[in-house]
Coordinates of C-alpha atoms and ligand atoms in Angstrom, one line a residue:
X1 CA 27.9 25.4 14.9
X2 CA 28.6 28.2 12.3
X3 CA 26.2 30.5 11.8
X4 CA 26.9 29.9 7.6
X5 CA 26.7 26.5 8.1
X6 CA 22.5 27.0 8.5
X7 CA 19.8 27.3 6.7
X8 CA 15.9 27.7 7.8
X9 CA 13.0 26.8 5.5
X10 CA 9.1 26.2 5.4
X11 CA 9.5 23.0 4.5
X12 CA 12.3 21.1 4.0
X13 CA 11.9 17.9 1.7
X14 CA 14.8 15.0 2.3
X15 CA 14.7 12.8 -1.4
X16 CA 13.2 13.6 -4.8
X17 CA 11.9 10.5 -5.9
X18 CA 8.4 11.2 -7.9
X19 CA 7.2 11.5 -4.1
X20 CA 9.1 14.1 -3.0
X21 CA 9.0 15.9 -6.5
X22 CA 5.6 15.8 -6.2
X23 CA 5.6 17.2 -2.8
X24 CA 7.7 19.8 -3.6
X25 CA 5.9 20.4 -6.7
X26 CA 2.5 21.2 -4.5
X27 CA 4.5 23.3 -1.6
X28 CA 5.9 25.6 -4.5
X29 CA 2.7 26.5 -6.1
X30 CA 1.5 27.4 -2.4
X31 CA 4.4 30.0 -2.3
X32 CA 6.1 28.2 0.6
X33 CA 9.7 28.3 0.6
X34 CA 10.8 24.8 0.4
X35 CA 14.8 22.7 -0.2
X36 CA 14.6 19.9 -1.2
X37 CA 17.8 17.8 -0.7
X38 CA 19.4 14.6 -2.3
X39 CA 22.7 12.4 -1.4
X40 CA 23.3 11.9 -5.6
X41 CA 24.9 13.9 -7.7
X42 CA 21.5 14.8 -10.0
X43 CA 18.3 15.2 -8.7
X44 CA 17.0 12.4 -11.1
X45 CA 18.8 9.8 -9.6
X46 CA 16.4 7.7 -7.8
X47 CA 14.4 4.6 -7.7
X48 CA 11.8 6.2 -9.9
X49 CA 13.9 7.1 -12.5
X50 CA 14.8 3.4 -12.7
X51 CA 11.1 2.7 -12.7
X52 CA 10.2 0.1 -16.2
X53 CA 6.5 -1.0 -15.8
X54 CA 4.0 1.9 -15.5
X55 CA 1.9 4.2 -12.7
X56 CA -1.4 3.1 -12.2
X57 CA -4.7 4.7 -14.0
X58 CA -8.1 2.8 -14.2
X59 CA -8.4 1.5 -17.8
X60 CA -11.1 0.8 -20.1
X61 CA -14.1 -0.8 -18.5
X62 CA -12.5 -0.6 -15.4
X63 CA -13.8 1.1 -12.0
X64 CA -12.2 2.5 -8.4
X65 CA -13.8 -0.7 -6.9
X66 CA -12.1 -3.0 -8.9
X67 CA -8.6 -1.6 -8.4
X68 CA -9.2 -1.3 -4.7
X69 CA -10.2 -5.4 -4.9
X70 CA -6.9 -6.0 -6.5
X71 CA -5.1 -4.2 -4.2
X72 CA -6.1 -6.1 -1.2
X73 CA -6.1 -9.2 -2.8
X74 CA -2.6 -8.5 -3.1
X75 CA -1.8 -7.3 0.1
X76 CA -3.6 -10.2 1.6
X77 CA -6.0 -8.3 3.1
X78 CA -4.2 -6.5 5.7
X79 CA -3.8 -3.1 4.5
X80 CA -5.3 -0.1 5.5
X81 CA -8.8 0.6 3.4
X82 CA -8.9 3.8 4.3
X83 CA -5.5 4.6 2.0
X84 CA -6.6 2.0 0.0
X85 CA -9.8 4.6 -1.4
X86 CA -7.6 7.4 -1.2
X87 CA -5.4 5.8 -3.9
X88 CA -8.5 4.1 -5.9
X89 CA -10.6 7.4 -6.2
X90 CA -7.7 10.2 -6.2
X91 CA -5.3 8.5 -8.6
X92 CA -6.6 8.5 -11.6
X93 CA -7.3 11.9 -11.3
X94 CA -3.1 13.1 -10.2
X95 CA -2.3 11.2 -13.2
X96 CA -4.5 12.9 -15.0
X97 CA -4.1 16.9 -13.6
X98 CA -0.2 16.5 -12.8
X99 CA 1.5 13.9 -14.8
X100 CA -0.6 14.7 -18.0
X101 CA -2.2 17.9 -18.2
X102 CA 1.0 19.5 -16.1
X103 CA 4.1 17.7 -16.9
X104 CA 2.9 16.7 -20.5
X105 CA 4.3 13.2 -19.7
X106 CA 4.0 11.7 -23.6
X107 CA 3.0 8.4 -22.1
X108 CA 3.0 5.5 -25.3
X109 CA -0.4 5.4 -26.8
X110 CA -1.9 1.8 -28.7
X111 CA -3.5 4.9 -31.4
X112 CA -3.0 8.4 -32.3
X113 CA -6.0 8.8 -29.9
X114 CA -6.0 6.3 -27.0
X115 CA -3.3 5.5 -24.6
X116 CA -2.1 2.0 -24.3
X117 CA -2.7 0.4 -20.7
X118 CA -0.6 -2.3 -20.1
X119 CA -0.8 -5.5 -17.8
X120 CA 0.7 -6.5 -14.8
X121 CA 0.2 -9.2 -12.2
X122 CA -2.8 -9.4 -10.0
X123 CA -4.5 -6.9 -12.3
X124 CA -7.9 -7.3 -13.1
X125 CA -7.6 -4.8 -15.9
X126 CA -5.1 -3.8 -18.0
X127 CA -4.5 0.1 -16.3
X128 CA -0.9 0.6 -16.4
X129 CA 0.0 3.9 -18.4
X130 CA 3.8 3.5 -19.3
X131 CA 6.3 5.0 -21.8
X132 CA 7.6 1.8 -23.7
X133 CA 10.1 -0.1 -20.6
X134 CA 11.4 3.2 -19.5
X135 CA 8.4 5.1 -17.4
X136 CA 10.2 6.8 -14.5
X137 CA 13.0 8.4 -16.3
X138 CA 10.8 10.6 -18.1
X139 CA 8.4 11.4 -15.4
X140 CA 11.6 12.2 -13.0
X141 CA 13.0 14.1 -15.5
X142 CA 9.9 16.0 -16.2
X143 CA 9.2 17.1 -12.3
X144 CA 13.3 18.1 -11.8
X145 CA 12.8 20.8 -15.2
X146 CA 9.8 21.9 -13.8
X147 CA 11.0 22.1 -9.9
X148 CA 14.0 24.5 -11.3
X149 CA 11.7 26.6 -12.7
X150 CA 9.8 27.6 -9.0
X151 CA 12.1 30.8 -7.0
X152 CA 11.2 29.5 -3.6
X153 CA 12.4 26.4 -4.4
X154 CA 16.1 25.2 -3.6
X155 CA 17.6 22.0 -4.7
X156 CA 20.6 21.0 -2.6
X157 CA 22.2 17.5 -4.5
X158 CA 25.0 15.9 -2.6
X159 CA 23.8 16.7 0.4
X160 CA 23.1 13.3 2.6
X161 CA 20.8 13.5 5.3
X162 CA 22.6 12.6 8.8
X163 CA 19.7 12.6 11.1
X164 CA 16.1 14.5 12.1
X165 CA 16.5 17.5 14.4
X166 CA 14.2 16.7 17.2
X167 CA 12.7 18.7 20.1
X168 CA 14.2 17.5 23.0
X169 CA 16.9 15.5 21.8
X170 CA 19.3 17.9 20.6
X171 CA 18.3 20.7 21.9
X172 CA 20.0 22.4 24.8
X173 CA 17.4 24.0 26.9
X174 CA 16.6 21.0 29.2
X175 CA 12.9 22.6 29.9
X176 CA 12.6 21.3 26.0
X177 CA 12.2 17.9 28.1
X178 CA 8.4 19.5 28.8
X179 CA 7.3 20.0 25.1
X180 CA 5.3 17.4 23.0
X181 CA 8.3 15.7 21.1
X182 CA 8.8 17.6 17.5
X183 CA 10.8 17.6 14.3
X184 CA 12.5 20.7 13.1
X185 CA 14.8 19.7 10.8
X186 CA 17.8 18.0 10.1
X187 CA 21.3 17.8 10.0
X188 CA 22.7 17.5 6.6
X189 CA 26.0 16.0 5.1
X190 CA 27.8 18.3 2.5
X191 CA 29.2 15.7 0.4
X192 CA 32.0 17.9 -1.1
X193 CA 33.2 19.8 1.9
X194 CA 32.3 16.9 5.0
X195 CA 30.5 19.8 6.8
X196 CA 27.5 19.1 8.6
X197 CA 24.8 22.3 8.2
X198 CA 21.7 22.3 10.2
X199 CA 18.2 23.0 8.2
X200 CA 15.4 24.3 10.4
X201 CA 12.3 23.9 8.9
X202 CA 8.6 24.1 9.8
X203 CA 7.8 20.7 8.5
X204 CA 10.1 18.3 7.2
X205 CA 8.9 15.3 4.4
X206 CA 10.9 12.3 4.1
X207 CA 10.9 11.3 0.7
X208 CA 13.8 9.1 1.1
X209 CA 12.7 6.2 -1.3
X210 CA 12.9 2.1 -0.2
X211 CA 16.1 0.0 1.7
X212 CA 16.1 -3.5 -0.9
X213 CA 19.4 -2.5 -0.9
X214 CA 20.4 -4.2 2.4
X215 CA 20.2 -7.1 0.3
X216 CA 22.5 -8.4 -1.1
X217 CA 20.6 -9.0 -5.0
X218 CA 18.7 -6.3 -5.3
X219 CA 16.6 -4.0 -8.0
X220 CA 17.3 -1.0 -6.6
X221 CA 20.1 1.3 -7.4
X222 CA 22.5 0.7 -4.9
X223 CA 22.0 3.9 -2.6
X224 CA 18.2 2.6 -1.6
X225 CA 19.5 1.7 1.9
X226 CA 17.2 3.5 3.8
X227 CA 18.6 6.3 5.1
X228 CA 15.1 7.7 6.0
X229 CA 13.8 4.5 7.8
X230 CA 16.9 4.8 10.2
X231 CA 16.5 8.7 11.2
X232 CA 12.9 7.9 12.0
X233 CA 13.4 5.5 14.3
X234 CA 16.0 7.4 16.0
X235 CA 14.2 10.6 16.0
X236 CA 11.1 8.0 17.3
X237 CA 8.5 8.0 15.2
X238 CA 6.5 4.5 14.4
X239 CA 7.5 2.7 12.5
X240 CA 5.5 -0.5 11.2
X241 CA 5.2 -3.6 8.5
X242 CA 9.5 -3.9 8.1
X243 CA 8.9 -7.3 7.7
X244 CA 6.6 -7.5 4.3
X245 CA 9.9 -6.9 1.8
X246 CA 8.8 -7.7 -1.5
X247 CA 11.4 -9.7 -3.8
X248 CA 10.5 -8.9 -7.4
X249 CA 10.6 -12.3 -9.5
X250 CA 12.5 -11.1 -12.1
X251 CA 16.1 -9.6 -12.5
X252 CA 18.5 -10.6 -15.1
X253 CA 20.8 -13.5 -14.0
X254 CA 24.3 -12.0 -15.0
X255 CA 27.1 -11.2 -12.9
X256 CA 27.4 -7.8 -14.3
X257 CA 23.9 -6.7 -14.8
X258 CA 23.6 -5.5 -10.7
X259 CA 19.8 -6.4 -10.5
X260 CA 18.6 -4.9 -13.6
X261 CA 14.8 -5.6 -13.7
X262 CA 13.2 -7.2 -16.3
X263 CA 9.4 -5.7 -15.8
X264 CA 6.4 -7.6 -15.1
X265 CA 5.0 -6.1 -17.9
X266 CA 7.1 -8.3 -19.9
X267 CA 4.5 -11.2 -18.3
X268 CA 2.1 -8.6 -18.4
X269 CA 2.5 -9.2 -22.3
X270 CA 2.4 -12.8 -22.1
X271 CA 5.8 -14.3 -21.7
X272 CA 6.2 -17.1 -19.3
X273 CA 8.5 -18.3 -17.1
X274 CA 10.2 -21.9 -17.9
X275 CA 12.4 -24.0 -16.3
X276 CA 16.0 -24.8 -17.4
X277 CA 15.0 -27.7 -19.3
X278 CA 12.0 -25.4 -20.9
X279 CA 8.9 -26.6 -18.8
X280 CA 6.4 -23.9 -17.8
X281 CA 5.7 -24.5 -14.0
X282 CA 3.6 -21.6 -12.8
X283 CA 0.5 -23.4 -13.6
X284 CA 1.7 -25.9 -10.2
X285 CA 1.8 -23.1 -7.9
X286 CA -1.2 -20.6 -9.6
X287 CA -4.6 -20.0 -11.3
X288 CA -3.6 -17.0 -12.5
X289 CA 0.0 -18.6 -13.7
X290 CA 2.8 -16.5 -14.3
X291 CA 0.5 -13.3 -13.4
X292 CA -0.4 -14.5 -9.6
X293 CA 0.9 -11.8 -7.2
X294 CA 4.3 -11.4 -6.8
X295 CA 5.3 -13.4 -3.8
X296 CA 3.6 -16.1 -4.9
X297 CA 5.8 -16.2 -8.4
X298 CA 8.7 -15.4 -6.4
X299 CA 8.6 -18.3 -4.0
X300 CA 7.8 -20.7 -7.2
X301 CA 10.8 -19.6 -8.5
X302 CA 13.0 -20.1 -5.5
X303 CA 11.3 -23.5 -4.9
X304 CA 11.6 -24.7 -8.8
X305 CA 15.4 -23.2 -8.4
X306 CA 16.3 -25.4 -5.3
X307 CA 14.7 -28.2 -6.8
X308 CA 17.0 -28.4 -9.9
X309 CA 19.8 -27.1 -7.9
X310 CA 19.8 -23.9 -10.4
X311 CA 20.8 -20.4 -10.0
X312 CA 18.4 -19.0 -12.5
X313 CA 15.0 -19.5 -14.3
X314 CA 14.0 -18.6 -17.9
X315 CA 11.7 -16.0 -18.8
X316 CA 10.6 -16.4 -22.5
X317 CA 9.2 -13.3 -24.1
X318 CA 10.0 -14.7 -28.0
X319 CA 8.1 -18.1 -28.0
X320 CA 5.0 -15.8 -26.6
X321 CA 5.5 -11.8 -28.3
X322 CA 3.1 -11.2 -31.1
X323 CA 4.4 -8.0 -31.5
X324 CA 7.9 -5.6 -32.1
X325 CA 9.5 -7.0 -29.0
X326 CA 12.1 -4.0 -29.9
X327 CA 9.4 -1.3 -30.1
X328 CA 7.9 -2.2 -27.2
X329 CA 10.7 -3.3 -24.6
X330 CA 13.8 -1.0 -26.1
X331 CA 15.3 -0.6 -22.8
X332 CA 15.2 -4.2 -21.7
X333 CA 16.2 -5.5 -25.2
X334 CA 19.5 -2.8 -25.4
X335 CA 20.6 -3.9 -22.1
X336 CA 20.1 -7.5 -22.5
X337 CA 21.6 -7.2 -25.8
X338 CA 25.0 -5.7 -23.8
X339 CA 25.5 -8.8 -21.7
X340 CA 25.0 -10.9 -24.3
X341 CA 21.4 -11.7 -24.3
X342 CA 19.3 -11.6 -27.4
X343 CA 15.4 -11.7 -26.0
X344 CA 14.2 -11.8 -29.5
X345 CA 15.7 -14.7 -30.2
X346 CA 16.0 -16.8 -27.0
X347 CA 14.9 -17.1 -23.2
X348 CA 15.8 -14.6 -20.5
X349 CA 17.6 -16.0 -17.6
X350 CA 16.2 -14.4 -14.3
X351 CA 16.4 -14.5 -10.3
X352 CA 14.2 -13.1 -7.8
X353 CA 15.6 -9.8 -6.1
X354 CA 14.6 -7.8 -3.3
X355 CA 12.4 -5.3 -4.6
X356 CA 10.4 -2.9 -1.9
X357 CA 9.6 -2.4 1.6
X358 CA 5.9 -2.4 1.7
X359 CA 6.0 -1.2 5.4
X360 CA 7.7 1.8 6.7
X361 CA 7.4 5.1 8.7
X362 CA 3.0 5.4 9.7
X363 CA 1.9 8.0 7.9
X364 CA -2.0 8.6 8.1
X365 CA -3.6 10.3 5.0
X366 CA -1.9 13.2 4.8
X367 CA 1.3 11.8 5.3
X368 CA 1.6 13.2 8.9
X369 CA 3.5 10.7 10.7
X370 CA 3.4 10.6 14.8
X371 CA 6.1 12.7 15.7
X372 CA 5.1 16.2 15.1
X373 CA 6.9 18.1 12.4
X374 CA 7.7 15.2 10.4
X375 CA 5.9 13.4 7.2
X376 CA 6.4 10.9 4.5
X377 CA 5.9 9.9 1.8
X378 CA 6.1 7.3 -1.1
X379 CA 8.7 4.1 -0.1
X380 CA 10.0 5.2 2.7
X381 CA 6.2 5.6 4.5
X382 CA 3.6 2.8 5.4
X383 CA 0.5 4.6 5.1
X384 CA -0.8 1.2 4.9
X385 CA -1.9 0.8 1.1
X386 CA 0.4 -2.2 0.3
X387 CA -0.9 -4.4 3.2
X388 CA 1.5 -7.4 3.2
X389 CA 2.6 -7.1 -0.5
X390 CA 2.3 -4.2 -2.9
X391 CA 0.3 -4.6 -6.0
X392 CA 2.6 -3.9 -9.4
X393 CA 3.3 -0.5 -10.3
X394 CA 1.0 1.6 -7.3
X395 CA 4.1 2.6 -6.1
X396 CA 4.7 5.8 -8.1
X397 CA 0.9 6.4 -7.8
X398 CA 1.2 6.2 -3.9
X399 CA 4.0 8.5 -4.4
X400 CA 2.3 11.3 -6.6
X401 CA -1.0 11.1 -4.2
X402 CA 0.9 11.6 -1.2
X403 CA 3.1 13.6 -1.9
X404 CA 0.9 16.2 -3.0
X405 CA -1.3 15.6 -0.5
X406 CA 1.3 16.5 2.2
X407 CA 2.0 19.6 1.2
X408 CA -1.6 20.4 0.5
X409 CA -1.8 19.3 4.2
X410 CA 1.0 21.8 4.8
X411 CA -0.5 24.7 2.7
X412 CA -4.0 24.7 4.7
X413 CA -2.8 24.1 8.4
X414 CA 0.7 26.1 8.0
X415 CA 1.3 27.7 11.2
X416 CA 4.7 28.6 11.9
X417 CA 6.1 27.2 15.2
X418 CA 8.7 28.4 16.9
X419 CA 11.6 29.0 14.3
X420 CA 14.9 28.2 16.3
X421 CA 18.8 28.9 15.5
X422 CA 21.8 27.1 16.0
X423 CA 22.6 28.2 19.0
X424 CA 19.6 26.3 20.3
X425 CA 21.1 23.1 19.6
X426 CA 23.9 20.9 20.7
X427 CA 26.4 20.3 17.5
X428 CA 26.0 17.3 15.7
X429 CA 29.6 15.3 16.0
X430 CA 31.5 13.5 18.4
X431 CA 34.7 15.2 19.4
X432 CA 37.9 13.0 18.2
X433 CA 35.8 11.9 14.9
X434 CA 39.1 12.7 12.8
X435 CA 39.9 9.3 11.2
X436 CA 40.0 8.5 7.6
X437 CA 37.0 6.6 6.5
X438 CA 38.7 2.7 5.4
X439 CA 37.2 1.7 2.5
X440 CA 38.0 -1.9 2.9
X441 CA 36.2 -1.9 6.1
X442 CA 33.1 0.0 4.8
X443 CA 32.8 -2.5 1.7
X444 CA 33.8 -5.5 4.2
X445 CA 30.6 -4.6 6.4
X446 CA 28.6 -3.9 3.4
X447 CA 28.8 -7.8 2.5
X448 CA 28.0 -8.8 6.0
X449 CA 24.8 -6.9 6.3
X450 CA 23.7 -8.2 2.7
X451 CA 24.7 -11.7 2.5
X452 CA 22.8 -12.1 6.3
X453 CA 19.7 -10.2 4.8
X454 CA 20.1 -12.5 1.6
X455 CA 20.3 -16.0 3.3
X456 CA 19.1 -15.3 6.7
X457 CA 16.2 -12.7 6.0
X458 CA 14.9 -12.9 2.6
X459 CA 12.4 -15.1 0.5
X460 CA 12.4 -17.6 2.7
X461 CA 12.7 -17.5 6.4
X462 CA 12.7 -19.6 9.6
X463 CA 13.2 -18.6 13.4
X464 CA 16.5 -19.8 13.0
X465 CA 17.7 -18.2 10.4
X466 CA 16.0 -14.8 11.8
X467 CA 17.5 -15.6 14.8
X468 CA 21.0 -16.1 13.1
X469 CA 20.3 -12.6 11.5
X470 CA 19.5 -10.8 14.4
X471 CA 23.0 -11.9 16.6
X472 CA 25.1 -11.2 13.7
X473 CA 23.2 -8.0 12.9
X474 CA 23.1 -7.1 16.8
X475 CA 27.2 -7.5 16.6
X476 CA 27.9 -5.8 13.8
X477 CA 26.4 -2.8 14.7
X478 CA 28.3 -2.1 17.6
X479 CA 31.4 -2.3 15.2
X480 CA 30.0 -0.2 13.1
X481 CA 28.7 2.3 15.7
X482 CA 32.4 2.7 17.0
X483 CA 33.5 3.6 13.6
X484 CA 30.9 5.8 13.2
X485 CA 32.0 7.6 16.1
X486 CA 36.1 7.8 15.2
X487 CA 35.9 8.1 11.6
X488 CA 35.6 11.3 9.6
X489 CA 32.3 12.4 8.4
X490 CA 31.6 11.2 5.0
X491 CA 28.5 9.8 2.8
X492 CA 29.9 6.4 3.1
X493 CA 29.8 6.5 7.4
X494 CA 26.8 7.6 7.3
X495 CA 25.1 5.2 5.1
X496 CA 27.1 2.6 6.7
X497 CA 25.2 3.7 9.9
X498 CA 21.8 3.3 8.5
X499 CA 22.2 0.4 6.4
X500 CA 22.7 -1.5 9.4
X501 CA 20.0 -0.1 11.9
X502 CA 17.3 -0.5 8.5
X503 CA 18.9 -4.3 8.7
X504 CA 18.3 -4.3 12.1
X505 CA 14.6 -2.8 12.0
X506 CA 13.4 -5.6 9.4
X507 CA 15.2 -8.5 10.8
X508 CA 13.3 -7.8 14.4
X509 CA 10.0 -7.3 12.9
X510 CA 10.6 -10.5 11.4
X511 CA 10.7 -11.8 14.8
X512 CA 8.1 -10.5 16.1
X513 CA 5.8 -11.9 13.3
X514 CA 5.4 -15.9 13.4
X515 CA 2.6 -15.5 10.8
X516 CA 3.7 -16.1 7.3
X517 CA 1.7 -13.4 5.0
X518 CA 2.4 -11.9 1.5
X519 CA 6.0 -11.1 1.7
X520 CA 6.7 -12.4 4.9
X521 CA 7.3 -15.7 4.9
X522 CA 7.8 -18.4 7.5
X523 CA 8.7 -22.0 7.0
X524 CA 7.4 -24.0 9.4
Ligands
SIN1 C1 8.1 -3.7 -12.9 O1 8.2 -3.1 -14.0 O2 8.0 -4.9 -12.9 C2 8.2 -3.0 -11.6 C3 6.9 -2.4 -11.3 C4 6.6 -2.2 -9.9 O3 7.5 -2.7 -9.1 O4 5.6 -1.7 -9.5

C-alpha cells in the first residue's frame, strides 16, 4: 500500500443521499474533519434527488400520535416504537430548523402564507411538504452547495466503496484477534485511476441509499444495488428485515421510461387506478381504495394484471384533477409527455416496481450499528421505523433525523481510538487480478440476478420460487466471485460483487420467514 494512496479522517461518510448530507452537514458544524464519498460523478446523484412525493411534517390538525398510528398501521405493527417516536416528535422539528430555516428549501405553498401539505397513502392527514413532483432534487441540491461551503469537509465523487476496514480482519497484527471487533474505515475505489486508497477514520457512516435495483423493474436509479448492505455483512454487522422489499404500485409502463415513478401523490390528489377496460377495482381489495398502504395496492394490481393477462394498469389523473394538472405535476407531465403520454388528456399506464428495502443494517437510535466504529443511516439502515412496510414519503425524514443524529452522537462521545496506518493492514487485492473487466459478462450476470429477484423474489413469493432463487443465486455467485478475483479492479466488479451478495441476503431472509407480512409475501 502507498503511503499517497491514504487518507485518515474523523469521520468518514460512504453516500450523500439527504442522509448522509445531513450527517455530514451536523459533523461539519461540530468542526470534525469529515469525507464524504460517492461512486457518481455529482454528489447529487442519488435516490433522493430522484425523490417526487414529499418529506413528512405534521399538518393542520394533525398530532405526533397520529403520524406514529399511521406509521405502524403501515408497517403492520412490527416496527420498532422506540424509532417510531424518535421520527413522530423530532421530525417536524429537522424539517423545520434544517430544511427550512437552514437550507431555505422553497417548499410549494397552497397561499402566499401557508404551505401546501399534500396526501399520500395510509395518511391520516394530509402532512407531506413537497416542491410541485420534484422534492428531492432541490433539497439534494441545497445540502451539496451548502456541504462545499464547510473547510473540514471533503467530497470525494467517483470514488466506490470496495469494503469496510475491520479490526481483525485485515489487519496484520494477529494479537488484533484479541480486540472487540471494530470498523476503521474503508477501502475505496478511484474510479478514474482503478487504485484502491485506504480511509482510516474514527467512525465511519454508511449512507449508501437502498438495493431495488437487484430487481429487474425498478424505481430507483440504477446504481441503488446496495453496495452498503454487502460490506456490512462482510465486515459482520447485523443485519435484519431483507425480506420486507417494498414494490411501489406505480411506474410508468414504457419500455423506455426505466422505472420512472409516477408519485402517490398523484392518488394522494385523487386519481384512481382503472383497469384496461376502464373499471376502478381498488374498492375489491380496500376501504381506503386506491390510498390503502402500498403493498396492499401493489398486490391488487399484480392480481387484477394476471387476471386480464395484462402487462399494465391505468392510472387516471384527468377524469379526477380539479386543478392545473401541469402546475402541479410538471415533472411527471414533461416526462410522460416525452414517451408519448398526455396525462391531461388520457389514463396513465403503470406497473408495480421495486421500490425500497425497509429492512437493513440495525442501527439503534443513534445510528450506531453493532460493530463498533460503524453507523447508518437512511435506506441502507433498519433502525426499525418501517416495520414490514414503510409509510409514503418518511424516508427522507428518517434520513434527515438520523443522519444528524449520528453525528450529533459522534460530536458528544468523540474519542479518538487508535489511529492506524497502512502499514497496519494487509493490501486490499488479490495478486494476478490483471484481466480486463468483460462487459458482456458483467451485463449477462446483471440479468440473471434481476430477472431471478423479479420472478422468483418479488411481489409474490412461494418456497418454491425462493427456493429456485436461492440455487441459482448460490451458483452465480461463485462465478462471479472468481471473476471478481481475476479481473481488474473497476466500479463495474465491484458492484457486480455486491449486487449479488444483497440478492443473496434478501432471498435467504425470505426463507427464513414463512409469515407473509407487509411486503413480504407468501402464497400459500
Ligand atoms: C412517491 O412519490 O410516490 C414516493 C414517495 C415515497 O416513496 O415515499
Amino acid at each position: 500500500m502507498r503511503e499517497e494512496e491514504s487518507l485518515t479522517t474523523d469521520v468518514l461518510i460512504i453516500g450523500c443521499g439527504i442522509a448522509g448530507a445531513s450527517a455530514a452537514l451536523e459533523a461539519a458544524k461540530s468542526g470534525l474533519r469529515v469525507i464524504v464519498v460517492t461512486k457518481s460523478s455529482t454528489f447529487e446523484e442519488s435516490n433522493t434527488y430522484y425523490a417526487q412525493g414529499g418529506i413528512v411534517s405534521l399538518g393542520h390538525d394533525d398530532h405526533p400520535e397520529l403520524l406514529k398510528e399511521d406509521i405502524i398501521e403501515s408497517g403492520d405493527g412490527i416496527n420498532n416504537t422506540e424509532a417510531v417516536d424518535i421520527l413522530a416528535k423530532e421530525g417536524k422539528k429537522a424539517v423545520d430548523d434544517i430544511l427550512i430555516k437552514e437550507l431555505k428549501i422553497p417548499f410549494s405553498r397552497s397561499t402566499p402564507d401557508s404551505l401546501d401539505y399534500t396526501q399520500e397513502a395510509g395518511h391520516s392527514r394530509r402532512r407531506i411538504l413537497h416542491i410541485k413532483d420534484e422534492t428531492g432534487k432541490t433539497i439534494e441540491e441545497r445540502f451539496v452547495n451548502a456541504l462545499k461551503k464547510y473547510s473540514n469537509v471533503t467530497l470525494l465523487a467517483n470514488h466506490t466503496a470496495v469494503d469496510l476496514l475491520t479490526v481483525p480482519h485485515h489487519f496484520k497484527n494477529l494479537k488484533s484477534y484479541y480486540k472487540k471487533p471494530q470498523c476503521t474505515g474503508a477501502y475505496i475505489l478511484d474510479n478514474h485511476t482503478c487504485r484502491v486508497k485506504t480511509i482510516f477514520t474514527h467512525y465511519t457512516i454508511l449512507a449508501t441509499g437502498g438495493c431495488s435495483a437487484v430487481y429487474l423493474y425498478t424505481s430507483n436509479p440504477r446504481g441503488a444495488i446496495g453496495d452498503g448492505y454487502a460490506m456490512a455483512y462482510r465486515a459482520g454487522a447485523r443485519i435484519v428485515n431483507m425480506e420486507y422489499i417494498q414494490f411501489h404500485p406505480t411506474s410508468l409502463f414504457h419500455r423506455d421510461a426505466d422505472g420512472f415513478l409516477i408519485s402517490e401523490t398523484v392518488r394522494g390528489e385523487g386519481a384512481r387506478l382503472k383497469t384496461k377496460e376502464g373499471r376502478t377495482f381498488m374498492e375489491n381489495y380496500s376501504k381506503k381504495k386506491d390510498l390503502a398502504p402500498r403493498d396492499e395496492v401493489t398486490r391488487a394490481i399484480y392480481e387484477e394484471m394476471t387476471n386480464s393477462n395484462s402487462s399494465y394498469v391505468y392510472l387516471d389523473l384527468v377524469s379526477y384533477a380539479k386543478f392545473d394538472i401541469k402546475k402541479r405535476f410538471p415533472n411527471i407531465y414533461k416526462t410522460c409527455l416525452k414517451y408519448g403520454i398526455d396525462i391531461t388528456k388520457e389514463p396513465i399506464p403503470v406497473v408495480p416496481a421495486a421500490h425500497y428495502c425497509c429492512g437493513g443494517v440495525l442501527v439503534d437510535g443513534w445510528g450506531r450499528s453493532s460493530l463498533n466504529g460503524l453507523l447508518a443511516v437512511g435506506e441502507v439502515s433498519c433502525t426499525g421505523v418501517h416495520g414490514a412496510n414503510r409509510l409514503a414519503s418518511t424516508s427522507l425524514l428518517e434520513g434527515l433525523v438520523w443522519g444528524a443524529r449520528a453525528s450529533k452522537y459522534i460530536a458528544s462521545h468523540f474519542d479518538p481510538i487508535t489511529t492506524y496506518k497502512p502499514s497496519d493492514i494487509h493490501d486490499w487485492y488479490y495478486p494476478g487480478k490483471e484481466e480486463e473487466v468483460d462487459p458482456a459478462l458483467v451485463n449477462q450476470d446483471w440479468i440473471s440476478i434481476r430477472s431471478t429477484m423479479w420472478n422468483y423474489a418479488g411481489i409474490i413469493r412461494t418456497e418454491k420460487r425462493l427456493e429456485r432463487a436461492r440455487a441459482d443465486l448460490d451458483y452465480l455467485s461463485h462465478r462471479v466471485e472468481k471473476f471478481y478475483k481475476e479481473t481488474r479492479m473497476e466500479t463495474k466488479i465491484v458492484g457486480l460483487k455486491h449486487g449479488i451478495q444483497v440478492a443473496q441476503l434478501i432471498t435467504y431472509a425470505a426463507i427464513g420467514n414463512p409469515n407473509s407480512l407487509g411486503s413480504h409475501y407468501i402464497l400459500d
